[in-house]
Short mmCIF file of C-alpha atoms in Angstrom, two decimals:
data_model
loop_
_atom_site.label_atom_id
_atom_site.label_comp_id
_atom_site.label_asym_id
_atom_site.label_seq_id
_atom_site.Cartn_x
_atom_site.Cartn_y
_atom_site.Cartn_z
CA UNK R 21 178.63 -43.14 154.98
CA UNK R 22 178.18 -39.65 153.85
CA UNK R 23 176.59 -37.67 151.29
CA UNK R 24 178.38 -36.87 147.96
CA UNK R 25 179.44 -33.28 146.49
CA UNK R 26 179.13 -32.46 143.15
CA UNK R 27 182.15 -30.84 141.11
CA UNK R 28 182.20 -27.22 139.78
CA UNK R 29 185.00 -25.26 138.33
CA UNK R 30 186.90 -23.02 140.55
CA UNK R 31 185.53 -19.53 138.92
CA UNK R 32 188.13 -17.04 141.08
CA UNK R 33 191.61 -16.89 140.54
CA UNK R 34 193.73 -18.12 143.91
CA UNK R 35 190.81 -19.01 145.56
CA UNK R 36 192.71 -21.81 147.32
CA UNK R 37 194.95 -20.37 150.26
CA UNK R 38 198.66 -19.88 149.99
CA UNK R 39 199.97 -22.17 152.33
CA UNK R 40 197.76 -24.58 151.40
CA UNK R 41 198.53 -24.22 147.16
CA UNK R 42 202.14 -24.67 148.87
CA UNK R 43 201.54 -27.86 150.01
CA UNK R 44 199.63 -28.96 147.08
CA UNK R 45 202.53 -28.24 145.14
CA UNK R 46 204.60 -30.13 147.49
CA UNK R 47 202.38 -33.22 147.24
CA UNK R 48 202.65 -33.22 143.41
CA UNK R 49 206.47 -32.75 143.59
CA UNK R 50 206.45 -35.90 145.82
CA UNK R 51 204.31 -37.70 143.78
CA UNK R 52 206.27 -36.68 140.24
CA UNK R 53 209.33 -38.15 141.87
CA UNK R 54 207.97 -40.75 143.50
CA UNK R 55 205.93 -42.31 140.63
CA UNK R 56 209.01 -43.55 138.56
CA UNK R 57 210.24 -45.35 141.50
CA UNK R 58 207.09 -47.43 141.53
CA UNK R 59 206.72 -47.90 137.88
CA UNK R 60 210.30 -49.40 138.30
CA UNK R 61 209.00 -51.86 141.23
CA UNK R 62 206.04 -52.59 139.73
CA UNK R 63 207.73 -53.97 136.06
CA UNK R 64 210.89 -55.71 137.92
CA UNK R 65 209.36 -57.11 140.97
CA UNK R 66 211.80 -55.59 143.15
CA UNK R 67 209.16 -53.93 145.54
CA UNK R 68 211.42 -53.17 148.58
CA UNK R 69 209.59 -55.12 151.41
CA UNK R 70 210.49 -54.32 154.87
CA UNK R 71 209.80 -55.89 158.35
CA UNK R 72 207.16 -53.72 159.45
CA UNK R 73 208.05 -52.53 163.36
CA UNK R 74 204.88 -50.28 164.00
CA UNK R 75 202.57 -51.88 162.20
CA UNK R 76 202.54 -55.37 162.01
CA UNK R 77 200.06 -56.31 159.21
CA UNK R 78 200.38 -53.73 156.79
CA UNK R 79 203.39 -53.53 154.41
CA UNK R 80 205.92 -51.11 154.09
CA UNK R 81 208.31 -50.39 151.57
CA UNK R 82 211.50 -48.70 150.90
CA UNK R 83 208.89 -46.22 149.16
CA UNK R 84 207.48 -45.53 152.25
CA UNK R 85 210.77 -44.83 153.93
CA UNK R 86 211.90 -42.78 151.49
CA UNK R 87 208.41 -40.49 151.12
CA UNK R 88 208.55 -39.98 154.80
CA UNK R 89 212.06 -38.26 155.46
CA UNK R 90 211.46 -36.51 151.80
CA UNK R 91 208.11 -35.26 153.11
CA UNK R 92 210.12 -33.75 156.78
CA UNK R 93 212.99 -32.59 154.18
CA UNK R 94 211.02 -30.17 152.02
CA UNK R 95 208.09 -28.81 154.64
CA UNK R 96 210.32 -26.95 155.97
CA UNK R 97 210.72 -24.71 152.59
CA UNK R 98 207.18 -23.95 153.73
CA UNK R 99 206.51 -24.13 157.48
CA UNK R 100 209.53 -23.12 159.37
CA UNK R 101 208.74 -25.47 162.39
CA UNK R 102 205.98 -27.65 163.23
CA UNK R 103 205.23 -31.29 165.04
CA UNK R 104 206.48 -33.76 162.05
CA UNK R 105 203.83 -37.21 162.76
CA UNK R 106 204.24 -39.79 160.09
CA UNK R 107 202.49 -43.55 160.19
CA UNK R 108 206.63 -44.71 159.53
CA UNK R 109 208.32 -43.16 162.89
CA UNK R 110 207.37 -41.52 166.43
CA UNK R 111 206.56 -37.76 166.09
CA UNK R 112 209.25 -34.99 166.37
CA UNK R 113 209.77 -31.36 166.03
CA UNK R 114 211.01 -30.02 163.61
CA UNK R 115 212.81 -26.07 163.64
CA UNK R 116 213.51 -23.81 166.20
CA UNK R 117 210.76 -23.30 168.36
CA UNK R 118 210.03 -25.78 170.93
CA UNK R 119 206.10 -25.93 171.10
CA UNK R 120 205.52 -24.65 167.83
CA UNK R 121 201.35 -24.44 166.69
CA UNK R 122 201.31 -26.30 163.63
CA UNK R 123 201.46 -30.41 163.62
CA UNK R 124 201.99 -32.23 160.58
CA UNK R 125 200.55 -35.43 159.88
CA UNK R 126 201.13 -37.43 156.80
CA UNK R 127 200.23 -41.11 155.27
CA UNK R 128 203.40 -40.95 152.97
CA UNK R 129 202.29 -43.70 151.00
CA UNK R 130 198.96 -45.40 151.04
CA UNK R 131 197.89 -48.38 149.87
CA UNK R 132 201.87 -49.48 149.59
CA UNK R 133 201.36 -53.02 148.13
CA UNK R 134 199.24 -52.00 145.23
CA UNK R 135 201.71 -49.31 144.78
CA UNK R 136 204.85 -51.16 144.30
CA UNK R 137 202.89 -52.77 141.89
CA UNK R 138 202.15 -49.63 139.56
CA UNK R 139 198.18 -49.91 140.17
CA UNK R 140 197.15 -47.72 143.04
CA UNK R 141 198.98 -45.52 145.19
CA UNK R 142 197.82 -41.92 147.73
CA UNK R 143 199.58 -39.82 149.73
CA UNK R 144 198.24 -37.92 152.49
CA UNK R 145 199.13 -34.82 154.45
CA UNK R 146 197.20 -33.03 157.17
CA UNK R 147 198.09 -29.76 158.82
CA UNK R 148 196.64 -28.83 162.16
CA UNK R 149 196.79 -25.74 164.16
CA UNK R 150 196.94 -26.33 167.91
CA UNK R 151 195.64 -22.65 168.70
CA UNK R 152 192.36 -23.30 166.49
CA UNK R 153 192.25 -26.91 167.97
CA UNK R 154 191.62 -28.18 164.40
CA UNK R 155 192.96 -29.07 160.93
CA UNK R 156 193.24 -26.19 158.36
CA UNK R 157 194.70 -27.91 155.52
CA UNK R 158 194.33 -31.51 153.85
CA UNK R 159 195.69 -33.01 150.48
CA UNK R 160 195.03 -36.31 149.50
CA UNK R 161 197.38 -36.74 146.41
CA UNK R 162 197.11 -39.76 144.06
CA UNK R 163 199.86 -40.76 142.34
CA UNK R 164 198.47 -42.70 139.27
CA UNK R 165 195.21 -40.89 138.22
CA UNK R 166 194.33 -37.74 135.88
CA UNK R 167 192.55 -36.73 138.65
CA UNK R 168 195.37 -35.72 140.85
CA UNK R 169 194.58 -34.18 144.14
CA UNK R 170 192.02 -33.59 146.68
CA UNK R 171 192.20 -30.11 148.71
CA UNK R 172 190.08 -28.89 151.90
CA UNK R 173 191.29 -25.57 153.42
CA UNK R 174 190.28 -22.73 156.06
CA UNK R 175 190.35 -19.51 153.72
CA UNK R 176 191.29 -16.12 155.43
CA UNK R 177 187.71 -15.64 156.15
CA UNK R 178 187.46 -19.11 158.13
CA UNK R 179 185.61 -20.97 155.28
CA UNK R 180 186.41 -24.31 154.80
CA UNK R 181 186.52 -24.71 151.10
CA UNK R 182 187.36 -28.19 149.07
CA UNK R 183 188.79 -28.52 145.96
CA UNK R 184 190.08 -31.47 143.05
CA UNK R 185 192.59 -30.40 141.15
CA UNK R 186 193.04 -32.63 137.99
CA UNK R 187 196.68 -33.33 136.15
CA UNK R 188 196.67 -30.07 133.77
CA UNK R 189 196.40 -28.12 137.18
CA UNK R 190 192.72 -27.58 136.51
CA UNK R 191 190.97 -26.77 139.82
CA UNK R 192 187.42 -27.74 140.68
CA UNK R 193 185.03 -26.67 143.45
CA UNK R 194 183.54 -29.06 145.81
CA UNK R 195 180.31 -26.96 147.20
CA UNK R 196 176.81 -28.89 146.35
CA UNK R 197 175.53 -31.95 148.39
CA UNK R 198 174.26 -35.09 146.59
CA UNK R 199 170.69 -36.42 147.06
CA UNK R 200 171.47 -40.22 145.84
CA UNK R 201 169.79 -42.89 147.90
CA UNK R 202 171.14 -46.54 148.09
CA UNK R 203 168.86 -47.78 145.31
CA UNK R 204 170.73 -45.75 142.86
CA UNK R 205 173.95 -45.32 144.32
CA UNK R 206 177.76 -46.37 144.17
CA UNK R 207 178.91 -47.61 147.29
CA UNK R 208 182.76 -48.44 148.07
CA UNK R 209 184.76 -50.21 150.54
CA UNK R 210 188.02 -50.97 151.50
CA UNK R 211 187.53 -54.85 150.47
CA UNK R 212 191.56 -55.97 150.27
CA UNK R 213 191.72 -57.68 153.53
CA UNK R 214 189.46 -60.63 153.43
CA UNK R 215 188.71 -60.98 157.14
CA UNK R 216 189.18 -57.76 158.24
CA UNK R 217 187.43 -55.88 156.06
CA UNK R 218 185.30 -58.08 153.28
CA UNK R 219 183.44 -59.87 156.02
CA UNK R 220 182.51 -57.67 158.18
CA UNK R 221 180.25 -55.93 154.99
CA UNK R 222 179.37 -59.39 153.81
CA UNK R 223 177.25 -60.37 157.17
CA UNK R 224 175.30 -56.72 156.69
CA UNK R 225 172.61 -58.20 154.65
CA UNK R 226 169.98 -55.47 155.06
CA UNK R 227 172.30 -53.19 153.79
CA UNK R 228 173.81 -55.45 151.03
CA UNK R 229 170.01 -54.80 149.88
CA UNK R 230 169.17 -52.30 149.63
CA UNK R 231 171.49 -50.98 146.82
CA UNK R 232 170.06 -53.74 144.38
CA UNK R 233 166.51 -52.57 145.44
CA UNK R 234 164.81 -52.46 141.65
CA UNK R 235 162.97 -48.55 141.66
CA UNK R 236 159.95 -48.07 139.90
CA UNK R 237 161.08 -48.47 136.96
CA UNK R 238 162.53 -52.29 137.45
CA UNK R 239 166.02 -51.50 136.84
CA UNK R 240 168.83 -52.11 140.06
CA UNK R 241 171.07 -49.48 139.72
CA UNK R 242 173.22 -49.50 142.95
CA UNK R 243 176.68 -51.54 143.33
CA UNK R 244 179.54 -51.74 145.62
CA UNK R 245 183.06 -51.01 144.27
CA UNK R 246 186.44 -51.19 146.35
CA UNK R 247 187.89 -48.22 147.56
CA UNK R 248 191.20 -47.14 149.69
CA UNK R 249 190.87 -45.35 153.40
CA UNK R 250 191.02 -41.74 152.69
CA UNK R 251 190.31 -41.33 149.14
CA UNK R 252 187.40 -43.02 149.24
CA UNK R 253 185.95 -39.67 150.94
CA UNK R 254 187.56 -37.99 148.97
CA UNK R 255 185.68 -39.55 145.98
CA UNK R 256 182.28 -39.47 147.65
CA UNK R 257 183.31 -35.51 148.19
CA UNK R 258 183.63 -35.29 143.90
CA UNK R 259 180.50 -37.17 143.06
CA UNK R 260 182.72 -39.78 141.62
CA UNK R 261 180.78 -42.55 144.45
CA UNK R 262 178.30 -41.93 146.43
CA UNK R 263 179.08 -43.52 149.74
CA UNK R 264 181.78 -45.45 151.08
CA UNK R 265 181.31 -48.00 153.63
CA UNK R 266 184.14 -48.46 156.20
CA UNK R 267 184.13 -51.95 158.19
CA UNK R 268 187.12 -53.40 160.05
CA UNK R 269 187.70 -56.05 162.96
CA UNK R 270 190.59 -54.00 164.06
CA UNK R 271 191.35 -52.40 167.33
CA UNK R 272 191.49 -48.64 166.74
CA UNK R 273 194.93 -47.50 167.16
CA UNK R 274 195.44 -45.07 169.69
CA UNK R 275 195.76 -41.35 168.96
CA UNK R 276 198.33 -39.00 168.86
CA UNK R 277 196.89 -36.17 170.78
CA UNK R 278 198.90 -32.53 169.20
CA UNK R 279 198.73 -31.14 172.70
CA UNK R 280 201.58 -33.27 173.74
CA UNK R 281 205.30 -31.77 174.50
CA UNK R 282 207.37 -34.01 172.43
CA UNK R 283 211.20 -34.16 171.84
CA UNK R 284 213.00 -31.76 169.26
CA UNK R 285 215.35 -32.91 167.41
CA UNK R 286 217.86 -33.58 169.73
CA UNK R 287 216.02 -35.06 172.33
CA UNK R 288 215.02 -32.63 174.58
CA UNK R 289 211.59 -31.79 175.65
#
């Protein structure tokens, strides 16, 4: 769990980066094209299911498919070459260089099933620099709200700064930590998967608790809500929760470790 930010308004023009406004611009241009697709599913039914290769228990659309070769088609109107790793395929590079510094990572569409359905969908992208061994640009982008996009990025000074950016391209600050204890607070969790997920909080009883704790005044104030993987820190970052609990039974997948040679394009190392 972590501590929540509070939201100010961005008070200096371009104070986000220029690569990463790039890429924030890319995300909404995914998302603006994307977004009628899934209304589409959502009213017909026809959401597109595949067989899911990689991952065998979560579902993957034609959506998905589609976001991640969109996604490798336009980054390179912004990064000229770079390690393309997507949750849909095995990683690649992409341009003319053959170790190039900058890796790519994206979630092209999270939360899939709710979003053939027209209720919740995210995309992610993460850019990390193999020279600074660490990332230097994320966007979570979400593809249904008024509250549009979630920005953290290493300004030329080597600040990390965070940002939410809202539909009417308003831009807010994320700079001032939360006090909120459980009594009083919002807690979230990624509750979809029964077993996986819902249980696993269930049997934490002390902890279930402690946010309906009545303070001094007899009133319980804390609840648990149901968040989605990344944005759910992204929330806690905007004040809009104030923690988010992540459980799972799984077996952590292993990682992809940027170092790596990998294969260009044509399949040579």
């Amino acid at each position: 769990m972590a501590h929540q930010e509070s939201v100010q308004p961005a008070t200096e023009p371009n104070t986000i980066p220029d690569l990463a406004q790039n890429i924030a611009g890319l995300v909404r241009r995914m998302m603006l094209e994307l977004r009628p697709r899934l209304i589409d599913a959502a009213l017909t039914g026809r959401r597109a299911e595949n067989e899911n290769l990689r991952h065998t228990d979560n579902f993957l659309s034609d959506y998905d498919l589609w976001m991640h070769q969109r996604y490798k088609d336009l980054l390179v109107e912004h990064i000229p070459a770079f390690v393309y790793a997507s949750e849909e395929a095995d990683p690649e590079v992409i341009g003319d260089e053959t170790d190039p510094d900058l890796c790519v990572l994206v979630d092209p569409l999270d939360t899939s099933e709710l979003a053939v359905r027209g209720l919740y969908g995210y995309t992610h992208i993460l850019i990390y620099s193999r020279s600074q061994a660490r990332p230097i640009i994320a966007v979570v982008g979400d593809i249904f709200h008024h509250v549009q996009l979630y920005l953290a990025a290493r300004d030329e000074n080597g600040t990390d700064r965070a940002f939410m950016i809202t539909a009417d391209s308003i831009e807010h600050t994320l700079d001032q930590p939360s006090q909120a204890t459980l009594p009083d607070a919002l807690v979230t969790n990624y509750l979809m998967r029964p077993e996986q997920r819902f249980q696993p909080l269930a049997r934490q009883q002390q902890f279930l608790t402690a946010p309906s704790a009545a303070p001094g005044n007899g009133k319980a104030k804390g609840c648990i809500g149901v968040d989605f993987g990344s944005v759910g820190l992204c929330h806690v970052a905007t004040s809009q929760t104030n923690h988010f609990a992540r459980s799972s039974a799984r077996t952590p997948p292993k990682r992809y470790r940027p170092s790596t040679r990998l294969p260009n394009q044509s399949g040579q190392q």
